[in-house]
Each structure stands twice: as C-alpha cells, then as structure tokens.
mmCIF file of C-alpha atoms in Angstrom:
data_model
loop_
_atom_site.group_PDB
_atom_site.id
_atom_site.type_symbol
_atom_site.label_atom_id
_atom_site.label_comp_id
_atom_site.label_asym_id
_atom_site.label_seq_id
_atom_site.Cartn_x
_atom_site.Cartn_y
_atom_site.Cartn_z
ATOM 1 C CA MET A 1 14.420 8.678 121.116
ATOM 2 C CA SER A 2 13.875 7.313 117.594
ATOM 3 C CA GLN A 3 10.703 8.186 115.735
ATOM 4 C CA PRO A 4 8.037 5.524 115.047
ATOM 5 C CA GLN A 5 8.411 3.956 111.602
ATOM 6 C CA VAL A 6 5.817 4.418 108.890
ATOM 7 C CA LYS A 7 5.174 1.443 106.645
ATOM 8 C CA TRP A 8 4.190 1.729 103.019
ATOM 9 C CA GLY A 9 0.819 0.080 103.701
ATOM 10 C CA GLN A 10 -0.008 2.736 106.301
ATOM 11 C CA ALA A 11 1.059 5.588 104.028
ATOM 12 C CA ARG A 12 -0.811 4.135 101.055
ATOM 13 C CA LYS A 13 -3.978 3.802 103.117
ATOM 14 C CA TYR A 14 -3.719 7.434 104.206
ATOM 15 C CA PHE A 15 -3.165 8.686 100.684
ATOM 16 C CA ILE A 16 -6.069 6.716 99.241
ATOM 17 C CA GLN A 17 -8.416 7.800 102.035
ATOM 18 C CA HIS A 18 -7.565 11.454 101.397
ATOM 19 C CA GLY A 19 -7.928 11.529 97.641
ATOM 20 C CA TYR A 20 -4.300 11.259 96.559
ATOM 21 C CA THR A 21 -3.466 9.412 93.334
ATOM 22 C CA ILE A 22 -0.692 6.820 93.268
ATOM 23 C CA VAL A 23 0.853 6.249 89.850
ATOM 24 C CA ASP A 24 2.864 3.064 89.429
ATOM 25 C CA LYS A 25 6.062 3.513 87.442
ATOM 26 C CA GLY A 26 7.502 0.031 87.029
ATOM 27 C CA GLY A 27 7.303 -0.609 90.763
ATOM 28 C CA ASP A 28 8.301 2.890 91.813
ATOM 29 C CA LYS A 29 5.418 5.099 92.929
ATOM 30 C CA VAL A 30 4.620 8.728 92.134
ATOM 31 C CA ILE A 31 2.071 10.159 94.576
ATOM 32 C CA LYS A 32 0.018 13.098 93.318
ATOM 33 C CA ALA A 33 -1.792 15.460 95.667
ATOM 34 C CA PRO A 34 -5.594 15.536 95.324
ATOM 35 C CA PRO A 35 -6.851 17.781 92.527
ATOM 36 C CA GLY A 36 -7.762 21.217 93.823
ATOM 37 C CA GLU A 37 -9.798 23.881 92.098
ATOM 38 C CA ILE A 38 -9.122 23.729 88.412
ATOM 39 C CA SER A 39 -7.267 26.788 87.164
ATOM 40 C CA ASP A 40 -6.700 26.992 83.441
ATOM 41 C CA GLY A 41 -3.071 26.539 82.541
ATOM 42 C CA ILE A 42 -1.804 26.515 86.104
ATOM 43 C CA ARG A 43 0.052 23.519 87.423
ATOM 44 C CA SER A 44 -0.466 23.187 91.150
ATOM 45 C CA ARG A 45 -0.456 19.564 92.317
ATOM 46 C CA PRO A 46 2.757 18.610 94.114
ATOM 47 C CA THR A 47 4.150 15.080 93.836
ATOM 48 C CA VAL A 48 6.470 12.794 95.746
ATOM 49 C CA ARG A 49 8.186 9.825 94.140
ATOM 50 C CA ILE A 50 9.173 6.821 96.257
ATOM 51 C CA GLY A 51 11.341 4.041 94.856
ATOM 52 C CA HIS A 52 10.264 0.395 94.720
ATOM 53 C CA ARG A 53 12.626 -0.645 97.522
ATOM 54 C CA TYR A 54 10.250 1.126 99.884
ATOM 55 C CA THR A 55 6.916 0.353 98.197
ATOM 56 C CA ASN A 56 7.071 -3.294 97.107
ATOM 57 C CA HIS A 57 5.196 -4.593 100.135
ATOM 58 C CA ALA A 58 2.809 -3.124 102.688
ATOM 59 C CA GLY A 59 5.362 -3.857 105.418
ATOM 60 C CA ASP A 60 8.220 -1.963 103.763
ATOM 61 C CA VAL A 61 9.383 0.892 105.999
ATOM 62 C CA LEU A 62 9.538 4.373 104.465
ATOM 63 C CA SER A 63 12.832 6.195 104.787
ATOM 64 C CA GLU A 64 13.125 9.308 106.934
ATOM 65 C CA GLY A 65 14.042 11.152 103.756
ATOM 66 C CA HIS A 66 10.723 10.244 102.152
ATOM 67 C CA ILE A 67 8.762 11.085 105.297
ATOM 68 C CA ALA A 68 10.357 14.529 105.251
ATOM 69 C CA ALA A 69 9.619 14.888 101.523
ATOM 70 C CA ILE A 70 5.960 13.991 102.119
ATOM 71 C CA ARG A 71 5.750 16.617 104.833
ATOM 72 C CA ARG A 72 7.330 19.296 102.625
ATOM 73 C CA ALA A 73 5.253 18.518 99.539
ATOM 74 C CA PHE A 74 1.857 17.705 101.077
ATOM 75 C CA GLY A 75 2.001 18.992 104.657
ATOM 76 C CA VAL A 76 1.229 15.419 105.794
ATOM 77 C CA THR A 77 2.959 14.334 108.998
ATOM 78 C CA ARG A 78 4.225 10.993 110.243
ATOM 79 C CA GLU A 79 1.533 11.003 112.910
ATOM 80 C CA GLN A 80 -1.216 11.527 110.333
ATOM 81 C CA MET A 81 -0.047 8.559 108.300
ATOM 82 C CA LEU A 82 0.206 6.394 111.434
ATOM 83 C CA GLU A 83 -3.345 7.266 112.419
ATOM 84 C CA ALA A 84 -4.816 6.145 109.084
ATOM 85 C CA MET B 1 16.327 29.472 80.889
ATOM 86 C CA GLN B 2 14.600 26.441 82.353
ATOM 87 C CA PRO B 3 16.185 25.141 85.561
ATOM 88 C CA ASN B 4 17.970 21.802 85.398
ATOM 89 C CA PRO B 5 16.006 19.208 87.412
ATOM 90 C CA TYR B 6 19.088 17.002 87.710
ATOM 91 C CA ASP B 7 21.108 19.563 89.752
ATOM 92 C CA CYS B 8 21.460 17.924 93.149
ATOM 93 C CA LEU B 9 23.311 17.510 96.420
ATOM 94 C CA ILE B 10 24.544 14.018 97.305
ATOM 95 C CA TYR B 11 25.219 13.243 100.960
ATOM 96 C CA TRP B 12 25.318 10.474 103.548
ATOM 97 C CA SER B 13 22.070 10.309 105.538
ATOM 98 C CA LYS B 14 22.626 9.306 109.154
ATOM 99 C CA ALA B 15 18.889 8.956 109.682
ATOM 100 C CA ASP B 16 18.578 6.383 106.913
ATOM 101 C CA SER B 17 22.124 4.970 106.925
ATOM 102 C CA CYS B 18 22.356 5.383 103.188
ATOM 103 C CA TRP B 19 23.304 7.949 100.563
ATOM 104 C CA THR B 20 20.754 10.542 99.442
ATOM 105 C CA ALA B 21 20.715 12.569 96.221
ATOM 106 C CA HIS B 22 18.420 15.599 96.579
ATOM 107 C CA SER B 23 17.238 17.447 93.464
ATOM 108 C CA LEU B 24 17.502 21.185 94.062
ATOM 109 C CA ARG B 25 14.775 22.166 91.609
ATOM 110 C CA THR B 26 12.173 19.402 92.071
ATOM 111 C CA ASP B 27 12.809 18.485 95.745
ATOM 112 C CA GLN B 28 12.701 14.795 94.804
ATOM 113 C CA ILE B 29 15.185 12.424 96.419
ATOM 114 C CA GLY B 30 16.988 9.259 95.438
ATOM 115 C CA LEU B 31 18.518 6.795 97.860
ATOM 116 C CA GLY B 32 21.315 4.286 97.398
ATOM 117 C CA ASP B 33 24.133 2.258 98.912
ATOM 118 C CA GLY B 34 26.680 4.622 97.403
ATOM 119 C CA PRO B 35 26.655 8.200 96.038
ATOM 120 C CA LEU B 36 26.460 6.982 92.456
ATOM 121 C CA TYR B 37 23.463 4.735 93.162
ATOM 122 C CA ALA B 38 21.664 7.513 95.039
ATOM 123 C CA LEU B 39 22.228 9.742 91.994
ATOM 124 C CA VAL B 40 20.856 7.068 89.658
ATOM 125 C CA ASP B 41 17.753 6.691 91.838
ATOM 126 C CA MET B 42 17.257 10.459 91.849
ATOM 127 C CA LEU B 43 17.641 10.700 88.085
ATOM 128 C CA ASN B 44 14.957 8.032 87.757
ATOM 129 C CA ALA B 45 12.761 9.906 90.254
ATOM 130 C CA VAL B 46 13.000 13.110 88.236
ATOM 131 C CA ILE B 47 12.321 11.313 84.951
ATOM 132 C CA GLN B 48 9.244 9.618 86.403
ATOM 133 C CA VAL B 49 7.843 12.811 87.933
ATOM 134 C CA MET B 50 8.359 14.668 84.670
ATOM 135 C CA GLU B 51 6.579 11.873 82.782
ATOM 136 C CA VAL B 52 3.616 12.183 85.142
ATOM 137 C CA ALA B 53 3.642 15.970 84.659
ATOM 138 C CA LYS B 54 3.609 15.580 80.872
ATOM 139 C CA GLU B 55 0.606 13.246 81.139
ATOM 140 C CA ASP B 56 -1.274 15.415 83.660
ATOM 141 C CA GLU B 57 -1.231 19.178 83.159
ATOM 142 C CA THR B 58 -2.391 19.830 86.721
ATOM 143 C CA VAL B 59 0.847 18.413 88.174
ATOM 144 C CA GLN B 60 3.543 20.859 89.280
ATOM 145 C CA PRO B 61 6.900 19.034 89.067
ATOM 146 C CA TRP B 62 9.034 22.018 90.080
ATOM 147 C CA ARG B 63 9.627 22.661 93.780
ATOM 148 C CA GLU B 64 12.756 24.148 95.314
ATOM 149 C CA ALA B 65 14.652 22.018 97.827
ATOM 150 C CA PRO B 66 14.983 23.445 101.365
ATOM 151 C CA ARG B 67 17.466 26.275 101.864
ATOM 152 C CA SER B 68 19.633 24.065 104.060
ATOM 153 C CA VAL B 69 20.140 21.707 101.111
ATOM 154 C CA GLN B 70 20.859 24.589 98.745
ATOM 155 C CA ALA B 71 23.440 25.986 101.191
ATOM 156 C CA LYS B 72 25.234 22.635 101.471
ATOM 157 C CA PHE B 73 25.240 22.319 97.688
ATOM 158 C CA GLU B 74 27.200 25.579 97.402
ATOM 159 C CA LYS B 75 29.977 24.162 99.589
ATOM 160 C CA ALA B 76 29.988 20.595 98.238
ATOM 161 C CA GLU B 77 32.715 19.128 96.067
ATOM 162 C CA PRO B 78 31.685 18.587 92.432
ATOM 163 C CA LEU B 79 31.059 14.936 91.663
ATOM 164 C CA PRO B 80 33.674 13.814 89.131
ATOM 165 C CA LYS B 81 32.366 14.157 85.598
ATOM 166 C CA GLU B 82 33.191 10.517 84.894
ATOM 167 C CA MET B 83 30.883 9.361 87.695
ATOM 168 C CA CYS B 84 28.081 11.534 86.296
ATOM 169 C CA GLU B 85 28.618 9.870 82.926
ATOM 170 C CA VAL B 86 28.424 6.408 84.490
ATOM 171 C CA ALA B 87 25.217 7.375 86.339
ATOM 172 C CA TYR B 88 23.701 8.565 83.062
ATOM 173 C CA LYS B 89 24.639 5.266 81.422
ATOM 174 C CA MET B 90 23.118 3.290 84.294
ATOM 175 C CA VAL B 91 19.828 5.172 83.954
ATOM 176 C CA HIS B 92 19.701 4.410 80.236
ATOM 177 C CA GLY B 93 20.610 0.740 80.619
ATOM 178 C CA GLU B 94 24.047 1.159 79.093
ATOM 179 C CA TRP B 95 26.141 0.018 82.081
ATOM 180 C CA PRO B 96 26.622 -3.671 82.935
ATOM 181 C CA ALA B 97 25.035 -4.407 86.318
ATOM 182 C CA TYR B 98 27.931 -6.644 87.374
ATOM 183 C CA ILE B 99 30.357 -3.691 87.411
ATOM 184 C CA ARG B 100 29.787 -1.805 90.655
ATOM 185 C CA VAL B 101 31.197 1.600 91.516
ATOM 186 C CA GLU B 102 32.249 2.003 95.138
ATOM 187 C CA CYS B 103 33.143 5.216 96.957
ATOM 188 C CA ASP B 104 35.193 5.284 100.155
ATOM 189 C CA THR B 105 34.170 8.656 101.621
ATOM 190 C CA ARG B 106 31.341 10.441 103.402
ATOM 191 C CA LYS B 107 31.948 13.754 101.610
ATOM 192 C CA LYS B 108 29.070 15.741 100.138
ATOM 193 C CA PHE B 109 28.961 16.095 96.364
ATOM 194 C CA ALA B 110 27.344 18.582 94.012
ATOM 195 C CA VAL B 111 26.031 17.625 90.587
ATOM 196 C CA GLU B 112 25.312 20.285 87.977
ATOM 197 C CA GLN B 113 24.551 20.570 84.301
ATOM 198 C CA LEU B 114 23.752 17.020 83.372
ATOM 199 C CA PRO B 115 21.978 17.012 79.992
ATOM 200 C CA ALA B 116 18.259 17.557 80.568
ATOM 201 C CA GLU B 117 16.899 18.755 77.223
ATOM 202 C CA GLU B 118 14.136 16.147 77.336
ATOM 203 C CA PHE B 119 12.318 18.217 79.970
ATOM 204 C CA ALA B 120 12.110 21.435 77.957
ATOM 205 C CA GLY B 121 8.663 22.925 78.192
ATOM 206 C CA VAL B 122 7.456 20.930 81.195
#
C-alpha cells in the first residue's frame, strides 16, 4: 500500500509551528532545525535542502527521498507533518 | 583533510520515479530526470547548504549518508569524468540549456573528487 503524500504546504506549516527556519535560495529552500542550547564554536543544527520543483506551491508533493531526508536529519516523520 | 561534500551515489529511485544523487558527506540529495540532472541538483543543494552554514555558525552542514548508501557507492561504476565536467559547467551557468544529456541505463554511479576548494574551513 502506498504511503500518504506530504505536500509542501503541510510540511512548511509543521516546520514553522515547531521553530524551524526556512531559508529561500532562489526558490530552493534550506530548512534549518530550531536553535538549541548555544555552545560556543560548536555547529549542531542539521539542515535539509529541498529544490524548487517541490516547494514552489503549497500543493507540490514532497518526494519520498526528501521525506526520508527530513526523518534522518530532524527525526520528523511523515505522520507528524500530516498532522500539522 | 576535509571531506569532499560532492562525493555522491547516483541511482534510479523507484519510489520517486526519478534519478537521485545522494551526497555521502552531507546527506543532501538532488533529484532529476537523468543522472546528470540529479547530480546538478545535488551540487546546487550542497552549495546552498554550505552558504547557509557560512552565514550561520550554528549550522552543521556535515552529516554522513546512511550506511546502505555508502555500501552501494563502493560497488557503483564511476560516472564518466566528462559527465562530471558537464555537470560542473551546468551548475556554473556555462552549459547551454538547449543541449540535453540523456542516459539510457539504470546503473548506479559513483562521483568522487570533484573540485570543492570553495568549502575549505566550513
């Protein structure tokens, strides 16, 4: 059975609600995890970049590759984004 | 020596019905209609993430790809050097858009040692 699709609008809503930062790079998006405790000189915030083909419109469907990347980088699941 | 963020595995994704280029050292992916276009998208992904990391010192751009990807990379055929050169030109706007590069295979490809000096120190 195929998995339910996640649309960019749903993912974006989840990320904004949970303190993520979305940086626009000429239409492509780089999503930064929320800032954690500040540690001098230590980089800790993971990122996921999603190309503009999947983030131009709220109705654009995220690829399975990006959904997996989001899960690996942020621990955020498909179900969590769908519930936003 | 700093790892090369452009090292990647290129493969056909059944789940997405498109080609995927997966960076081994940053775990970022690029997608495309052909292996070359997936590579171009991944190169752009890495460049953009590194730009964000340079602007924000809290960002960690380095993240190893899953072991399954690393294992497939070891067995993949090297992408021809000429195709890597074309991808590099496409990223830097030096390839005419009306000349497309097609690939009639579903083989996996490995890309290594593309020039990446611009990321030194990130």
